mmCIF file of C-alpha atoms in Angstrom:
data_model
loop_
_atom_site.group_PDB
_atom_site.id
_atom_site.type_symbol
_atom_site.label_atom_id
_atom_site.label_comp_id
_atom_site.label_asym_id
_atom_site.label_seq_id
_atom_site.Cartn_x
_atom_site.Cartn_y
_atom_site.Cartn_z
ATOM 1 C CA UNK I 28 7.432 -18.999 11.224
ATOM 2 C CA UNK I 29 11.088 -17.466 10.663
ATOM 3 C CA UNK I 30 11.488 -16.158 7.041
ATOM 4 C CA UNK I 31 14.194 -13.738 8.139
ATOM 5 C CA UNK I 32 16.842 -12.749 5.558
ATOM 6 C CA UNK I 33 16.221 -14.435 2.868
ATOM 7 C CA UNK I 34 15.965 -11.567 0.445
ATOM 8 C CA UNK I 35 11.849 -11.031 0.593
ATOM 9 C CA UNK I 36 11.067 -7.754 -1.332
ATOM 10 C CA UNK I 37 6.917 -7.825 -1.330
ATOM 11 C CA UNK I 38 4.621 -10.137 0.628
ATOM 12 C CA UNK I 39 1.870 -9.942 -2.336
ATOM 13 C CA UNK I 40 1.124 -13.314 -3.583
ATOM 14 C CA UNK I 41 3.257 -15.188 -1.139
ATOM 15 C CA UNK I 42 2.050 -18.957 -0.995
ATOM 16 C CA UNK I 43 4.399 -19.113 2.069
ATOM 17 C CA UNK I 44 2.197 -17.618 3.983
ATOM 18 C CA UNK I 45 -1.059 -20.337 3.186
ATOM 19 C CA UNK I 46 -0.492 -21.991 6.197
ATOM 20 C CA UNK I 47 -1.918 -18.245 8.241
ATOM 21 C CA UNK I 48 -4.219 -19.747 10.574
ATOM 22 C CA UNK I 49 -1.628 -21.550 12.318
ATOM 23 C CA UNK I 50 1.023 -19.283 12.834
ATOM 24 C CA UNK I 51 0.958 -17.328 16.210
ATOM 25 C CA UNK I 52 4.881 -15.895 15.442
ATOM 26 C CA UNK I 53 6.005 -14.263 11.935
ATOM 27 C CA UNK I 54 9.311 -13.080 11.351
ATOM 28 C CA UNK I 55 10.772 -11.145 8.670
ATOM 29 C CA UNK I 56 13.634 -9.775 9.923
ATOM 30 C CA UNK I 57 16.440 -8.102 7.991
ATOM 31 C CA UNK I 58 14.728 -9.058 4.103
ATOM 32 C CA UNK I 59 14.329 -6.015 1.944
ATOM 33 C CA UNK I 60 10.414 -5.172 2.390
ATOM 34 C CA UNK I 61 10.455 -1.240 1.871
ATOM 35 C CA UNK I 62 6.686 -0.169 1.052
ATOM 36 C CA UNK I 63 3.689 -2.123 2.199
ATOM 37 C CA UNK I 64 1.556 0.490 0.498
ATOM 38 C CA UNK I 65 2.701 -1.949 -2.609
ATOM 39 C CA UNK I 66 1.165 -4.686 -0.873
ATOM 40 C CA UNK I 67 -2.091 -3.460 0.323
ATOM 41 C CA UNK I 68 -4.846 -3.767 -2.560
ATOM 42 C CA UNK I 69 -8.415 -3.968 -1.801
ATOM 43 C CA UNK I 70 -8.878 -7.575 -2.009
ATOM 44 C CA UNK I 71 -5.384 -8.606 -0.142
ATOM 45 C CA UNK I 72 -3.641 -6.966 2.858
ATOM 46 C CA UNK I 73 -0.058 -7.969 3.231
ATOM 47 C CA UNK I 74 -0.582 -9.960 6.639
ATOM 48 C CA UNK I 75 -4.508 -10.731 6.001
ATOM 49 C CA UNK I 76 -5.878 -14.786 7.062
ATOM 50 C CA UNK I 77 -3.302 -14.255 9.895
ATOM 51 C CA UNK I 78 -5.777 -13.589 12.869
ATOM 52 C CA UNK I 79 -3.938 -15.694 15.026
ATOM 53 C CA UNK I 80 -0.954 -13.743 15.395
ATOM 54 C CA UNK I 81 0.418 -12.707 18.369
ATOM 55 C CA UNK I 82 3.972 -11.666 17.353
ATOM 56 C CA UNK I 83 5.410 -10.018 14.302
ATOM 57 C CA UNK I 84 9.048 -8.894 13.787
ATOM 58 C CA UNK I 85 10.203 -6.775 11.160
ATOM 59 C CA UNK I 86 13.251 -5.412 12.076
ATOM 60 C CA UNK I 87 15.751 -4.475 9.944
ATOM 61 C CA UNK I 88 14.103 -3.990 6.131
ATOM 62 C CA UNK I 89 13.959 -0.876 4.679
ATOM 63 C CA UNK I 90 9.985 0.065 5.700
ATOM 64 C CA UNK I 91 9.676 4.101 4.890
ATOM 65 C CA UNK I 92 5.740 3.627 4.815
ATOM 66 C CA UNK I 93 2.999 1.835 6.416
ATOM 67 C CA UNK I 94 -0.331 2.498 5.171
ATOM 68 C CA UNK I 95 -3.584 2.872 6.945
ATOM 69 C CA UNK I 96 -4.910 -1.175 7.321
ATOM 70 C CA UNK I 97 -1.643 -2.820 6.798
ATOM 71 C CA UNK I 98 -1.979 -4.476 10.242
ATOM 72 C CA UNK I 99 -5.871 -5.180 9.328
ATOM 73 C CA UNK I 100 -7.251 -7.976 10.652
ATOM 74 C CA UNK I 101 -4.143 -8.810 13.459
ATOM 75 C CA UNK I 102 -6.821 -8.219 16.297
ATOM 76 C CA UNK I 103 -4.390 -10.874 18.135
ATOM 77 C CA UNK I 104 -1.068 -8.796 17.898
ATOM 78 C CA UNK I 105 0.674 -8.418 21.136
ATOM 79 C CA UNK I 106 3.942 -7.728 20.060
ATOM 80 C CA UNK I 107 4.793 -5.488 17.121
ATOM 81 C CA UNK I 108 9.038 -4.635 16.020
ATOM 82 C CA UNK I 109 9.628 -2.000 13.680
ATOM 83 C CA UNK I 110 13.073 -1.130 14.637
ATOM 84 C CA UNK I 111 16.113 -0.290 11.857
ATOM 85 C CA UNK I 112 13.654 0.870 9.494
ATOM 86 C CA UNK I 113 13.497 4.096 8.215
ATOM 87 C CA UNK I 114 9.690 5.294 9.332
ATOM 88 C CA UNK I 115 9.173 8.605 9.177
ATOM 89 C CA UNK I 116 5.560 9.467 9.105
ATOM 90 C CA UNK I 117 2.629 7.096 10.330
ATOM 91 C CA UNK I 118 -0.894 7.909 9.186
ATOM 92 C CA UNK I 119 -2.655 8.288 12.559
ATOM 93 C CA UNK I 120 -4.744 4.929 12.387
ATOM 94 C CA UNK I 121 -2.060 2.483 11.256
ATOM 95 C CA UNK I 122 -2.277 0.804 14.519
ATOM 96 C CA UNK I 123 -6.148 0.879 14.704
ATOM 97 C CA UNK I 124 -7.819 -2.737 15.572
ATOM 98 C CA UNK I 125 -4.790 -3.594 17.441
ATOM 99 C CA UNK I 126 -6.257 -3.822 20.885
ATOM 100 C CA UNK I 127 -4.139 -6.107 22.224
ATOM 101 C CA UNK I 128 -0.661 -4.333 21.252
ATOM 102 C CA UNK I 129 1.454 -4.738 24.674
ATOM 103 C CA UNK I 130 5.019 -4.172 23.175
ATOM 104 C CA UNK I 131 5.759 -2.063 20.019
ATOM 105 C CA UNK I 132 9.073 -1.682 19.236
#
């Protein structure tokens, strides 16, 4: 699924994204995501019903944090880009559950 630049500023309460079972590739390259920590609320993660994934590309947004359990739930993830962003600190367990990470970018 290829939503790259076209201007996304949050994933909360995308309906774009009800099709999640089925997508094994998700990028969102060069849109203007910048927090995720706005996105994570108890009841929905920013990538959560997406369990098949396998690939996820964010390049190029303007990411400065990713919040412990942002990646919750991608126990499929194999290949992970967070280049051009400007991350700073991660909180040690951001990656946690990701057992099958092979290429992080």
């Amino acid at each position: 699924l290829d939503l790259s630049e076209i201007k996304i500023t949050s994933l909360f309460g995308m309906d774009v994204l009800s099709v999640r079972n089925q997508v094994q590739g998700l990028s969102l390259r060069s849109n203007f995501l910048y927090d995720f920590a706005l996105d994570v609320q108890p009841s929905a993660q920013p990538f959560s019903g997406l369990a098949q994934l396998q690939i996820l590309d964010l390049t190029r947004n303007q990411l400065n944090n990713l919040p412990a359990g942002v990646f919750a739930g991608l126990g499929q993830l194999q290949w992970l880009n967070l280049s051009g962003n400007q991350l700073n600190n991660l909180p040690e367990s951001v990656f946690a559950g990701l057992e099958r990470l092979r290429w992080l970018y």
